[in-house]
Amino acid sequence: FGSRLFPVPSAAMPTDDEIRHMLNDKLKETGERERLKKFVADRLSQGTWRDDLKAQTIEYIKKRGLDQITVQEIMQHIQPLGKQTVPEDLKTELLEKIRSFADEHMPEGGAAP
């Protein structure tokens, strides 16, 4: 099955999903997940992101009609837009913080200490 270009992963190597799960567990255990959420919320409230998204939400509701739309429909429209419009510098800084945390708390290969 495997080759030099496409090696077969060994049973000891965790999958990407397992590594993400372990990292998320460690973020929760240490309280870092909540600190990162607060960091993102604080940064988003400092700029115009929240106001811009609010204005787009109001415009979407006006366009569709208040009596003709559900909260679920609003969320389905606005949530992807919110994710797409998060400033790139914030995404980069958050990723750097997560990588630094992982380097500090997750040993090589992804196994939790």
Coordinates of N, CA and C in Angstrom, one line a residue:
F1 N 0.8 -1.2 0.0 CA 0.0 0.0 0.0 C 0.8 1.3 0.0
G2 N 1.7 1.4 1.0 CA 2.5 2.6 1.1 C 3.6 2.7 0.1
S3 N 4.1 3.9 0.0 CA 5.3 4.1 -0.8 C 6.1 5.2 -0.2
R4 N 7.3 5.5 -0.8 CA 8.1 6.6 -0.2 C 7.3 7.9 -0.2
L5 N 6.5 8.1 -1.3 CA 5.8 9.4 -1.4 C 4.5 9.4 -0.5
F6 N 3.9 8.3 -0.4 CA 2.7 8.2 0.4 C 2.8 7.1 1.4
P7 N 3.5 7.3 2.5 CA 3.7 6.3 3.5 C 2.4 6.0 4.2
V8 N 2.3 4.7 4.7 CA 1.2 4.3 5.4 C 1.5 4.7 6.9
P9 N 0.5 5.5 7.5 CA 0.7 5.9 8.9 C 0.8 4.7 9.8
S10 N 1.7 4.8 10.8 CA 1.8 3.7 11.7 C 0.6 3.8 12.7
A11 N 0.4 2.7 13.4 CA -0.7 2.7 14.4 C -0.5 3.7 15.5
A12 N 0.8 3.9 15.8 CA 1.2 4.8 16.9 C 1.0 6.3 16.6
M13 N 1.0 6.7 15.3 CA 0.8 8.1 14.9 C -0.7 8.5 15.0
P14 N -1.0 9.5 15.8 CA -2.3 10.0 15.9 C -2.8 10.6 14.6
T15 N -4.0 10.6 14.3 CA -4.6 11.2 13.1 C -4.7 12.7 13.4
D16 N -4.9 13.5 12.3 CA -5.1 14.9 12.5 C -6.3 15.2 13.4
D17 N -7.3 14.5 13.2 CA -8.5 14.6 14.0 C -8.2 14.4 15.5
E18 N -7.4 13.3 15.8 CA -7.1 13.0 17.1 C -6.2 14.1 17.7
I19 N -5.3 14.6 16.9 CA -4.4 15.7 17.4 C -5.2 16.9 17.7
R20 N -6.2 17.3 16.8 CA -7.0 18.4 17.1 C -7.9 18.2 18.4
H21 N -8.4 17.0 18.6 CA -9.1 16.7 19.8 C -8.3 16.8 21.0
M22 N -7.1 16.3 21.0 CA -6.2 16.4 22.1 C -5.8 17.8 22.4
L23 N -5.5 18.6 21.4 CA -5.2 20.0 21.6 C -6.4 20.8 22.1
N24 N -7.6 20.5 21.6 CA -8.8 21.2 22.2 C -9.0 20.8 23.6
D25 N -8.8 19.5 24.0 CA -8.9 19.1 25.4 C -7.9 19.9 26.3
K26 N -6.7 20.0 25.8 CA -5.6 20.7 26.6 C -6.0 22.2 26.7
L27 N -6.5 22.8 25.6 CA -6.9 24.2 25.7 C -8.0 24.4 26.7
K28 N -8.9 23.4 26.8 CA -10.0 23.5 27.8 C -9.5 23.3 29.2
E29 N -8.6 22.3 29.4 CA -8.1 21.9 30.7 C -7.3 23.1 31.3
T30 N -6.6 23.8 30.5 CA -5.7 24.9 31.1 C -6.4 26.2 31.2
G31 N -7.6 26.3 30.6 CA -8.4 27.6 30.6 C -8.0 28.5 29.4
E32 N -7.0 28.0 28.6 CA -6.5 28.8 27.5 C -7.6 29.0 26.4
R33 N -8.5 28.1 26.3 CA -9.6 28.2 25.3 C -10.4 29.4 25.6
E34 N -10.8 29.6 26.8 CA -11.6 30.8 27.3 C -10.8 32.1 27.1
R35 N -9.5 32.0 27.4 CA -8.7 33.2 27.2 C -8.6 33.6 25.8
L36 N -8.5 32.6 24.9 CA -8.4 32.9 23.5 C -9.8 33.4 23.0
K37 N -10.9 32.9 23.4 CA -12.2 33.4 23.0 C -12.3 34.9 23.5
K38 N -11.9 35.2 24.7 CA -12.0 36.6 25.2 C -11.1 37.5 24.3
F39 N -9.9 37.0 24.0 CA -9.0 37.8 23.2 C -9.6 38.1 21.8
V40 N -10.2 37.1 21.2 CA -10.9 37.3 19.9 C -12.1 38.3 20.0
A41 N -12.9 38.1 21.0 CA -14.1 39.0 21.3 C -13.6 40.4 21.5
D42 N -12.6 40.6 22.3 CA -12.1 41.9 22.6 C -11.5 42.6 21.3
R43 N -10.8 41.9 20.6 CA -10.2 42.4 19.3 C -11.3 42.8 18.3
L44 N -12.3 41.9 18.2 CA -13.4 42.2 17.3 C -14.2 43.4 17.7
S45 N -14.4 43.6 19.0 CA -15.1 44.8 19.5 C -14.4 46.1 19.3
Q46 N -13.0 46.0 19.2 CA -12.2 47.2 19.1 C -12.4 47.8 17.7
G47 N -12.6 47.0 16.7 CA -12.7 47.5 15.3 C -14.2 47.7 14.9
T48 N -14.4 47.7 13.6 CA -15.8 47.9 13.1 C -16.5 46.6 12.7
W49 N -15.8 45.5 13.0 CA -16.3 44.2 12.5 C -17.8 43.9 13.1
R50 N -17.9 44.1 14.3 CA -19.3 43.9 15.0 C -20.3 44.8 14.4
D51 N -20.0 46.1 14.3 CA -21.0 47.1 13.7 C -21.3 46.8 12.3
D52 N -20.2 46.4 11.5 CA -20.5 46.0 10.1 C -21.4 44.8 10.0
L53 N -21.1 43.8 10.8 CA -21.9 42.6 10.7 C -23.4 42.9 11.2
K54 N -23.5 43.7 12.2 CA -24.8 44.1 12.6 C -25.6 44.9 11.5
A55 N -24.9 45.8 10.9 CA -25.6 46.5 9.8 C -26.0 45.6 8.6
Q56 N -25.1 44.6 8.3 CA -25.5 43.6 7.3 C -26.6 42.7 7.7
T57 N -26.7 42.4 9.0 CA -27.8 41.6 9.5 C -29.1 42.4 9.4
I58 N -29.1 43.6 9.8 CA -30.3 44.5 9.7 C -30.8 44.6 8.2
E59 N -29.8 44.9 7.3 CA -30.1 45.0 5.9 C -30.8 43.7 5.4
Y60 N -30.2 42.5 5.8 CA -30.7 41.2 5.4 C -32.2 41.0 5.9
I61 N -32.4 41.4 7.1 CA -33.8 41.3 7.7 C -34.8 42.2 7.0
K62 N -34.4 43.4 6.7 CA -35.2 44.4 5.9 C -35.5 43.8 4.6
K63 N -34.5 43.3 3.9 CA -34.7 42.8 2.5 C -35.7 41.6 2.5
R64 N -35.5 40.7 3.5 CA -36.4 39.5 3.6 C -37.7 39.8 4.2
G65 N -37.8 40.7 5.1 CA -39.1 41.0 5.8 C -39.1 40.3 7.1
L66 N -39.3 41.1 8.2 CA -39.2 40.6 9.5 C -40.2 39.5 9.8
D67 N -41.4 39.5 9.2 CA -42.4 38.5 9.4 C -42.1 37.3 8.5
Q68 N -41.2 37.4 7.6 CA -41.0 36.3 6.6 C -39.6 35.5 6.8
I69 N -39.0 35.8 8.0 CA -37.7 35.2 8.2 C -37.6 34.6 9.6
T70 N -36.8 33.5 9.7 CA -36.6 32.9 11.0 C -35.2 33.3 11.5
V71 N -35.0 33.1 12.8 CA -33.7 33.3 13.4 C -32.7 32.3 12.7
Q72 N -33.1 31.1 12.5 CA -32.2 30.1 11.9 C -31.8 30.6 10.5
E73 N -32.7 31.2 9.7 CA -32.3 31.7 8.4 C -31.3 32.8 8.5
I74 N -31.5 33.7 9.5 CA -30.6 34.8 9.7 C -29.2 34.2 10.0
M75 N -29.2 33.3 10.9 CA -27.9 32.7 11.3 C -27.2 32.0 10.1
Q76 N -28.0 31.3 9.3 CA -27.4 30.6 8.1 C -26.8 31.6 7.1
H77 N -27.4 32.8 7.1 CA -26.8 33.8 6.1 C -25.7 34.5 6.7
I78 N -25.8 34.9 8.0 CA -24.8 35.8 8.6 C -23.6 35.1 9.2
Q79 N -23.7 33.9 9.7 CA -22.6 33.2 10.3 C -21.4 33.0 9.3
P80 N -21.6 32.5 8.1 CA -20.5 32.4 7.2 C -19.9 33.8 6.9
L81 N -20.7 34.8 6.7 CA -20.3 36.1 6.5 C -19.4 36.7 7.6
G82 N -19.8 36.4 8.8 CA -19.0 36.8 10.0 C -17.7 36.1 10.0
K83 N -17.6 34.9 9.7 CA -16.3 34.1 9.7 C -15.4 34.7 8.6
Q84 N -16.0 35.0 7.4 CA -15.2 35.4 6.3 C -14.7 36.8 6.5
T85 N -15.3 37.6 7.3 CA -14.9 39.0 7.5 C -14.0 39.3 8.7
V86 N -13.7 38.2 9.4 CA -12.8 38.4 10.5 C -11.4 38.9 9.9
P87 N -10.9 40.0 10.5 CA -9.6 40.5 9.9 C -8.5 39.5 9.9
E88 N -7.8 39.5 8.8 CA -6.7 38.5 8.5 C -5.6 38.6 9.6
D89 N -5.3 39.8 10.1 CA -4.3 39.9 11.1 C -4.7 39.3 12.4
L90 N -6.0 39.3 12.7 CA -6.5 38.6 13.9 C -6.4 37.1 13.7
K91 N -6.8 36.6 12.6 CA -6.7 35.2 12.3 C -5.3 34.7 12.5
T92 N -4.3 35.5 11.9 CA -2.9 35.1 12.0 C -2.4 35.1 13.4
E93 N -2.8 36.2 14.2 CA -2.3 36.3 15.6 C -2.9 35.1 16.4
L94 N -4.2 34.8 16.2 CA -4.8 33.7 16.9 C -4.1 32.4 16.6
L95 N -3.8 32.1 15.3 CA -3.1 30.9 14.9 C -1.8 30.8 15.5
E96 N -1.1 32.0 15.6 CA 0.3 32.0 16.3 C 0.2 31.6 17.7
K97 N -0.9 32.2 18.4 CA -1.1 31.9 19.8 C -1.4 30.4 20.0
I98 N -2.2 29.8 19.1 CA -2.5 28.4 19.2 C -1.3 27.5 19.0
R99 N -0.5 27.9 18.0 CA 0.7 27.1 17.7 C 1.7 27.2 18.8
S100 N 1.9 28.4 19.4 CA 2.7 28.5 20.5 C 2.3 27.7 21.7
F101 N 1.0 27.7 22.0 CA 0.4 26.8 23.0 C 0.7 25.4 22.7
A102 N 0.5 24.9 21.5 CA 0.7 23.5 21.1 C 2.1 23.2 21.3
D103 N 3.0 24.0 20.9 CA 4.5 23.7 21.0 C 4.9 23.6 22.5
E104 N 4.2 24.3 23.3 CA 4.5 24.3 24.8 C 3.9 23.1 25.5
H105 N 2.6 22.7 25.0 CA 1.9 21.7 25.8 C 1.7 20.4 25.1
M106 N 2.0 20.3 23.8 CA 1.8 19.1 23.1 C 3.2 18.6 22.6
P107 N 3.6 17.4 23.0 CA 4.9 16.9 22.5 C 4.9 16.6 21.0
E108 N 6.0 16.4 20.5 CA 6.2 16.0 19.0 C 5.3 14.8 18.8
G109 N 4.6 14.8 17.7 CA 3.8 13.6 17.3 C 2.4 13.8 17.8
G110 N 2.1 14.8 18.7 CA 0.7 15.1 19.1 C 0.2 14.4 20.3
A111 N 1.0 13.5 20.9 CA 0.5 12.8 22.1 C 0.5 13.7 23.3
A112 N -0.6 13.7 24.0 CA -0.7 14.6 25.2 C 0.3 14.2 26.2
P113 N 0.9 15.1 27.0 CA 1.9 14.8 28.0 C 1.3 14.0 29.2

